[in-house]
mmCIF file of C-alpha atoms in Angstrom:
data_model
loop_
_atom_site.group_PDB
_atom_site.id
_atom_site.type_symbol
_atom_site.label_atom_id
_atom_site.label_comp_id
_atom_site.label_asym_id
_atom_site.label_seq_id
_atom_site.Cartn_x
_atom_site.Cartn_y
_atom_site.Cartn_z
ATOM 1 C CA MET A 1 9.523 72.786 38.617
ATOM 2 C CA SER A 2 6.827 74.562 36.491
ATOM 3 C CA VAL A 3 5.544 77.733 35.073
ATOM 4 C CA PRO A 4 2.106 79.117 34.318
ATOM 5 C CA ILE A 5 1.200 79.076 30.571
ATOM 6 C CA LYS A 6 0.564 82.882 30.584
ATOM 7 C CA GLY A 7 4.400 82.998 30.942
ATOM 8 C CA LEU A 8 4.917 81.137 27.830
ATOM 9 C CA ILE A 9 2.163 83.072 26.075
ATOM 10 C CA ASP A 10 4.116 86.388 26.999
ATOM 11 C CA ALA A 11 7.281 84.948 25.587
ATOM 12 C CA ALA A 12 5.914 83.431 22.335
ATOM 13 C CA GLU A 13 4.540 86.926 21.623
ATOM 14 C CA VAL A 14 7.881 88.220 21.943
ATOM 15 C CA LEU A 15 9.486 85.355 19.780
ATOM 16 C CA TRP A 16 6.670 85.196 17.304
ATOM 17 C CA PRO A 17 4.512 88.447 17.597
ATOM 18 C CA THR A 18 0.823 87.453 16.633
ATOM 19 C CA ALA A 19 0.675 90.834 14.690
ATOM 20 C CA GLY A 20 2.638 89.219 12.168
ATOM 21 C CA ALA A 21 0.216 86.635 11.581
ATOM 22 C CA GLU A 22 -1.999 86.419 8.591
ATOM 23 C CA GLY A 23 -5.782 87.559 8.849
ATOM 24 C CA TRP A 24 -6.963 84.096 8.327
ATOM 25 C CA ASP A 25 -4.551 82.716 10.584
ATOM 26 C CA ALA A 26 -5.350 81.433 14.387
ATOM 27 C CA PRO A 27 -2.357 81.340 16.270
ATOM 28 C CA GLY A 28 -2.166 81.263 19.931
ATOM 29 C CA LEU A 29 -3.741 79.213 23.073
ATOM 30 C CA VAL A 30 -5.974 76.884 21.495
ATOM 31 C CA SER A 31 -7.300 74.970 24.633
ATOM 32 C CA GLY A 32 -6.277 75.323 28.115
ATOM 33 C CA SER A 33 -6.169 77.814 30.754
ATOM 34 C CA ALA A 34 -3.404 80.438 31.014
ATOM 35 C CA ARG A 35 -3.214 79.774 34.651
ATOM 36 C CA GLN A 36 -2.253 76.074 34.231
ATOM 37 C CA GLN A 37 1.008 75.171 35.394
ATOM 38 C CA ILE A 38 3.265 73.267 32.830
ATOM 39 C CA SER A 39 6.800 71.210 33.070
ATOM 40 C CA ARG A 40 6.662 69.321 30.233
ATOM 41 C CA VAL A 41 5.777 70.566 26.571
ATOM 42 C CA LEU A 42 5.889 68.642 23.328
ATOM 43 C CA LEU A 43 6.599 70.316 19.990
ATOM 44 C CA THR A 44 5.313 69.204 16.849
ATOM 45 C CA VAL A 45 4.068 70.469 13.517
ATOM 46 C CA ASP A 46 0.520 68.893 13.551
ATOM 47 C CA VAL A 47 -1.697 67.747 16.446
ATOM 48 C CA THR A 48 -2.731 64.652 15.553
ATOM 49 C CA SER A 49 -4.332 61.530 17.585
ATOM 50 C CA SER A 50 -0.692 59.945 17.600
ATOM 51 C CA VAL A 51 0.733 63.188 18.848
ATOM 52 C CA LEU A 52 -1.737 63.242 21.505
ATOM 53 C CA ASP A 53 -1.256 59.785 22.436
ATOM 54 C CA GLU A 54 2.637 60.723 22.873
ATOM 55 C CA ALA A 55 1.667 63.755 24.903
ATOM 56 C CA ILE A 56 -0.558 61.760 27.424
ATOM 57 C CA ASP A 57 1.785 58.950 27.467
ATOM 58 C CA GLY A 58 4.873 60.935 28.377
ATOM 59 C CA ALA A 59 2.893 63.074 31.032
ATOM 60 C CA PHE A 60 3.171 66.357 28.832
ATOM 61 C CA ASP A 61 1.371 69.489 30.292
ATOM 62 C CA MET A 62 1.060 71.220 26.756
ATOM 63 C CA VAL A 63 1.485 70.673 23.157
ATOM 64 C CA ILE A 64 3.222 73.300 20.964
ATOM 65 C CA SER A 65 2.195 72.855 17.334
ATOM 66 C CA HIS A 66 3.095 74.815 14.202
ATOM 67 C CA HIS A 67 -0.314 74.232 12.721
ATOM 68 C CA PRO A 68 -3.330 75.710 14.793
ATOM 69 C CA PHE A 69 -5.707 72.496 15.501
ATOM 70 C CA LEU A 70 -8.571 74.708 15.049
ATOM 71 C CA MET A 71 -7.821 77.141 12.209
ATOM 72 C CA ARG A 72 -11.100 76.742 10.114
ATOM 73 C CA GLY A 73 -14.699 77.109 11.387
ATOM 74 C CA VAL A 74 -16.268 74.121 13.064
ATOM 75 C CA THR A 75 -19.815 73.932 14.225
ATOM 76 C CA SER A 76 -19.478 71.344 16.880
ATOM 77 C CA LEU A 77 -17.080 69.655 18.890
ATOM 78 C CA SER A 78 -18.980 66.490 19.489
ATOM 79 C CA GLU A 79 -16.647 63.515 19.929
ATOM 80 C CA GLN A 80 -18.094 62.015 16.768
ATOM 81 C CA THR A 81 -16.278 64.546 14.874
ATOM 82 C CA SER A 82 -12.539 64.105 14.601
ATOM 83 C CA LYS A 83 -11.886 67.611 16.015
ATOM 84 C CA GLY A 84 -14.050 67.172 19.184
ATOM 85 C CA HIS A 85 -12.746 63.612 19.917
ATOM 86 C CA LEU A 86 -9.221 64.888 20.228
ATOM 87 C CA ILE A 87 -10.112 68.314 21.959
ATOM 88 C CA SER A 88 -12.051 66.404 24.506
ATOM 89 C CA ARG A 89 -9.264 64.008 25.292
ATOM 90 C CA ALA A 90 -7.072 66.714 25.490
ATOM 91 C CA VAL A 91 -8.886 68.419 27.871
ATOM 92 C CA ARG A 92 -9.652 65.051 29.990
ATOM 93 C CA ALA A 93 -6.003 64.767 29.923
ATOM 94 C CA GLY A 94 -5.270 68.207 31.058
ATOM 95 C CA VAL A 95 -2.936 68.847 28.061
ATOM 96 C CA SER A 96 -3.087 72.336 26.617
ATOM 97 C CA LEU A 97 -2.807 73.203 22.970
ATOM 98 C CA PHE A 98 -0.650 76.427 21.626
ATOM 99 C CA ALA A 99 0.249 77.254 18.002
ATOM 100 C CA ALA A 100 2.497 79.466 16.636
ATOM 101 C CA HIS A 101 1.922 79.585 12.865
ATOM 102 C CA THR A 102 2.478 82.223 10.094
ATOM 103 C CA ASN A 103 3.790 84.664 12.840
ATOM 104 C CA ALA A 104 6.427 82.216 13.417
ATOM 105 C CA ASP A 105 7.054 81.662 9.771
ATOM 106 C CA ILE A 106 8.325 85.343 8.744
ATOM 107 C CA VAL A 107 10.670 86.530 11.829
ATOM 108 C CA GLN A 108 14.391 85.669 12.253
ATOM 109 C CA ASN A 109 14.998 82.083 13.275
ATOM 110 C CA GLY A 110 11.525 81.400 12.035
ATOM 111 C CA VAL A 111 10.515 78.439 9.728
ATOM 112 C CA SER A 112 11.823 79.977 6.365
ATOM 113 C CA ASP A 113 14.986 81.542 8.347
ATOM 114 C CA VAL A 114 15.901 77.949 9.954
ATOM 115 C CA ILE A 115 15.668 76.188 6.196
ATOM 116 C CA ALA A 116 17.882 78.722 4.466
ATOM 117 C CA LYS A 117 20.499 78.403 7.243
ATOM 118 C CA ALA A 118 19.985 74.612 7.232
ATOM 119 C CA ILE A 119 20.985 74.283 3.286
ATOM 120 C CA GLY A 120 24.027 76.808 3.823
ATOM 121 C CA LEU A 121 22.813 79.826 2.313
ATOM 122 C CA ALA A 122 24.481 83.163 3.065
ATOM 123 C CA ASN A 123 23.420 86.892 2.709
ATOM 124 C CA ILE A 124 19.969 85.727 3.800
ATOM 125 C CA ARG A 125 17.262 88.061 4.035
ATOM 126 C CA PRO A 126 13.353 88.020 3.584
ATOM 127 C CA LEU A 127 11.888 87.233 -0.082
ATOM 128 C CA VAL A 128 8.748 89.623 0.467
ATOM 129 C CA GLU A 129 10.235 91.931 3.422
ATOM 130 C CA SER A 130 7.315 93.445 5.507
ATOM 131 C CA SER A 131 9.776 95.230 7.911
ATOM 132 C CA PRO A 132 13.558 94.903 8.310
ATOM 133 C CA GLY A 133 14.420 91.139 8.520
ATOM 134 C CA VAL A 134 10.967 90.201 8.730
ATOM 135 C CA GLY A 135 8.744 88.825 6.038
ATOM 136 C CA HIS A 136 7.592 85.786 4.168
ATOM 137 C CA GLY A 137 10.117 83.186 2.659
ATOM 138 C CA ARG A 138 13.704 83.821 2.460
ATOM 139 C CA ILE A 139 16.483 84.357 -0.255
ATOM 140 C CA GLY A 140 20.163 83.931 -0.162
ATOM 141 C CA THR A 141 23.341 82.524 -2.229
ATOM 142 C CA LEU A 142 25.086 79.227 -1.837
ATOM 143 C CA PRO A 143 28.828 79.831 -1.487
ATOM 144 C CA GLU A 144 29.492 78.910 -4.994
ATOM 145 C CA LYS A 145 27.526 77.522 -7.828
ATOM 146 C CA MET A 146 26.292 73.946 -7.968
ATOM 147 C CA PRO A 147 24.530 71.732 -9.982
ATOM 148 C CA LEU A 148 20.473 71.826 -9.206
ATOM 149 C CA GLY A 149 20.653 68.213 -8.577
ATOM 150 C CA GLU A 150 23.149 68.301 -5.979
ATOM 151 C CA LEU A 151 21.445 71.253 -4.359
ATOM 152 C CA ALA A 152 18.231 69.039 -4.225
ATOM 153 C CA ARG A 153 20.337 66.169 -2.865
ATOM 154 C CA ARG A 154 21.622 68.475 -0.055
ATOM 155 C CA ILE A 155 17.854 69.442 0.578
ATOM 156 C CA ALA A 156 17.194 65.835 0.863
ATOM 157 C CA LYS A 157 19.927 65.082 3.325
ATOM 158 C CA VAL A 158 18.972 68.147 5.724
ATOM 159 C CA MET A 159 15.160 67.360 5.669
ATOM 160 C CA PRO A 160 13.508 64.500 7.529
ATOM 161 C CA SER A 161 12.489 61.648 5.159
ATOM 162 C CA THR A 162 9.128 61.385 3.327
ATOM 163 C CA ALA A 163 7.313 59.318 0.977
ATOM 164 C CA THR A 164 7.020 61.896 -1.583
ATOM 165 C CA GLY A 165 10.892 63.068 -1.378
ATOM 166 C CA VAL A 166 12.417 66.161 -3.048
ATOM 167 C CA ARG A 167 10.834 66.810 -6.595
ATOM 168 C CA VAL A 168 12.541 69.012 -9.276
ATOM 169 C CA SER A 169 11.466 71.025 -12.363
ATOM 170 C CA GLY A 170 14.809 72.000 -14.103
ATOM 171 C CA GLU A 171 17.842 70.501 -15.500
ATOM 172 C CA PHE A 172 19.851 68.181 -13.040
ATOM 173 C CA THR A 173 23.093 69.717 -14.323
ATOM 174 C CA GLN A 174 22.390 73.320 -14.569
ATOM 175 C CA LEU A 175 24.216 75.589 -12.078
ATOM 176 C CA VAL A 176 22.366 77.468 -9.642
ATOM 177 C CA GLN A 177 23.746 79.801 -6.724
ATOM 178 C CA THR A 178 20.892 82.211 -5.736
ATOM 179 C CA VAL A 179 18.041 80.412 -3.842
ATOM 180 C CA ALA A 180 14.792 81.595 -2.989
ATOM 181 C CA LEU A 181 12.462 79.594 -0.534
ATOM 182 C CA CYS A 182 9.326 79.521 1.435
ATOM 183 C CA GLY A 183 8.548 77.179 4.180
ATOM 184 C CA GLY A 184 5.217 75.287 3.934
ATOM 185 C CA ALA A 185 2.827 76.273 1.236
ATOM 186 C CA GLY A 186 4.537 78.746 -1.113
ATOM 187 C CA ASP A 187 3.372 78.788 -4.511
ATOM 188 C CA SER A 188 1.790 82.032 -4.079
ATOM 189 C CA PHE A 189 5.216 83.412 -3.996
ATOM 190 C CA ILE A 190 6.606 81.961 -7.292
ATOM 191 C CA GLY A 191 5.936 85.583 -8.680
ATOM 192 C CA ASP A 192 8.319 87.046 -6.294
ATOM 193 C CA ALA A 193 11.054 84.440 -6.582
ATOM 194 C CA ILE A 194 10.958 85.003 -10.434
ATOM 195 C CA SER A 195 11.158 88.655 -9.683
ATOM 196 C CA SER A 196 14.149 88.300 -7.423
ATOM 197 C CA GLY A 197 16.219 86.859 -10.024
ATOM 198 C CA ALA A 198 16.577 83.790 -7.973
ATOM 199 C CA ASP A 199 18.192 80.632 -9.961
ATOM 200 C CA VAL A 200 15.893 78.300 -8.116
ATOM 201 C CA TYR A 201 12.820 78.636 -5.524
ATOM 202 C CA MET A 202 11.977 75.857 -3.326
ATOM 203 C CA SER A 203 8.705 75.408 -1.382
ATOM 204 C CA SER A 204 5.926 72.761 -0.815
ATOM 205 C CA ASP A 205 2.513 72.104 -1.821
ATOM 206 C CA LEU A 206 3.259 73.558 -5.327
ATOM 207 C CA ARG A 207 0.467 72.883 -7.645
ATOM 208 C CA HIS A 208 0.643 71.729 -11.361
ATOM 209 C CA HIS A 209 -0.269 75.023 -13.162
ATOM 210 C CA PRO A 210 1.818 77.794 -11.373
ATOM 211 C CA VAL A 211 4.870 75.459 -11.565
ATOM 212 C CA GLN A 212 4.262 74.710 -15.222
ATOM 213 C CA ASP A 213 3.380 78.304 -15.926
ATOM 214 C CA ALA A 214 6.899 79.335 -14.192
ATOM 215 C CA ARG A 215 8.624 77.135 -16.135
ATOM 216 C CA GLU A 216 7.393 77.919 -19.374
ATOM 217 C CA TYR A 217 8.196 81.613 -18.481
ATOM 218 C CA ALA A 218 11.747 80.661 -17.838
ATOM 219 C CA LEU A 219 11.863 78.726 -20.989
ATOM 220 C CA THR A 220 10.384 81.553 -23.323
ATOM 221 C CA GLN A 221 11.959 84.489 -21.397
ATOM 222 C CA GLY A 222 15.551 82.966 -20.975
ATOM 223 C CA THR A 223 15.566 83.393 -17.358
ATOM 224 C CA GLY A 224 13.520 82.071 -14.149
ATOM 225 C CA PRO A 225 13.882 79.786 -11.366
ATOM 226 C CA ALA A 226 14.085 76.027 -11.615
ATOM 227 C CA ILE A 227 11.297 74.607 -8.747
ATOM 228 C CA ILE A 228 12.199 72.322 -5.992
ATOM 229 C CA ASP A 229 8.884 71.142 -4.323
ATOM 230 C CA VAL A 230 9.399 69.318 -0.708
ATOM 231 C CA SER A 231 7.150 67.877 1.826
ATOM 232 C CA HIS A 232 5.224 70.679 3.677
ATOM 233 C CA TRP A 233 5.685 68.667 7.130
ATOM 234 C CA ALA A 234 9.422 68.337 6.561
ATOM 235 C CA SER A 235 10.261 71.910 5.739
ATOM 236 C CA GLU A 236 8.424 73.172 8.895
ATOM 237 C CA TRP A 237 9.823 70.315 10.924
ATOM 238 C CA LEU A 238 13.343 71.755 10.940
ATOM 239 C CA TRP A 239 12.068 74.776 12.825
ATOM 240 C CA LEU A 240 10.839 72.864 15.728
ATOM 241 C CA ASP A 241 14.533 72.301 17.526
ATOM 242 C CA VAL A 242 15.019 76.013 17.313
ATOM 243 C CA ALA A 243 11.878 76.862 18.976
ATOM 244 C CA ALA A 244 12.277 74.427 21.260
ATOM 245 C CA ASN A 245 16.064 75.801 22.158
ATOM 246 C CA GLN A 246 14.578 79.371 22.414
ATOM 247 C CA LEU A 247 12.126 78.399 24.805
ATOM 248 C CA SER A 248 14.360 76.259 26.829
ATOM 249 C CA GLU A 249 16.511 79.423 27.199
ATOM 250 C CA LYS A 250 13.555 81.405 28.610
ATOM 251 C CA PHE A 251 12.404 78.498 30.738
ATOM 252 C CA PRO A 252 15.296 76.154 31.935
ATOM 253 C CA GLN A 253 13.097 74.623 34.497
ATOM 254 C CA VAL A 254 10.529 73.287 31.935
ATOM 255 C CA GLN A 255 11.742 70.364 29.472
ATOM 256 C CA PHE A 256 10.872 70.935 25.957
ATOM 257 C CA VAL A 257 10.706 67.995 23.538
ATOM 258 C CA VAL A 258 10.376 67.709 19.972
ATOM 259 C CA SER A 259 8.096 64.991 18.581
ATOM 260 C CA GLN A 260 9.914 62.781 16.283
ATOM 261 C CA LEU A 261 6.421 61.445 15.158
ATOM 262 C CA ARG A 262 5.991 62.008 11.238
ATOM 263 C CA THR A 263 2.724 63.742 11.007
ATOM 264 C CA ASP A 264 3.150 63.810 6.945
ATOM 265 C CA PRO A 265 0.140 62.537 5.717
ATOM 266 C CA TRP A 266 1.738 60.535 2.621
ATOM 267 C CA ASP A 267 2.736 56.873 3.441
ATOM 268 C CA PHE A 268 4.109 55.296 0.294
ATOM 269 C CA VAL A 269 4.342 56.261 -3.588
ATOM 270 C CA ILE A 270 4.368 53.930 -6.461
ATOM 271 C CA THR A 271 6.243 54.425 -9.676
ATOM 272 C CA GLN A 272 6.340 52.296 -12.849
#
């Protein structure tokens, strides 16, 4: 049994409306034909050569990724380039590529929403709301206060393991209850986390100066969130199971499989 890609595109538009994507984003069908029939779909955060190997070896017709493979402009798809080499292999193998990115970040049961539920938050709502229940990031409360270090341990257990682990700026024993978060790169929302009154803000790819400024603000003003930084890939990988289940309910005749390959780019760290 199979369905045309067009049916999946229509279903994705209901789950993750492209109107919600950022202007710089490029979600949707990256390569392939809307008329192509699909029966096996592989879900991943990133499209890499190892993920494509898995798709080809596993006879998958399509890869759904969180990150669009062609998000920034390219001037050539020559196989002498990494992008061209992978796209050419995918086309020859009949593997179509599709992405749901920032449009899947902001919705209910989207990337940030899944993280908030996974770490046990209640009263979950968007950190920056664009419409009721929809918006960037999430904020919610733990059932009771807990030490910041214990929350970091909980997050580490919930997310897949990575070389960089979970980094924390704050006192291990300080008590926290209101948690703001954003899956993926989220230091642009640190100011919103401060304004929200959250005890802690968790995101990925957090840069030195924004974090330092936030912590200095907390020290000088006597209020402000502790900061937790996690792997970009790990924070978004949690959503894949939810997305696969949502699509399986709509297309029970299609097999949706979440790739277990780690596409986090960091392999090891060295400390003294």
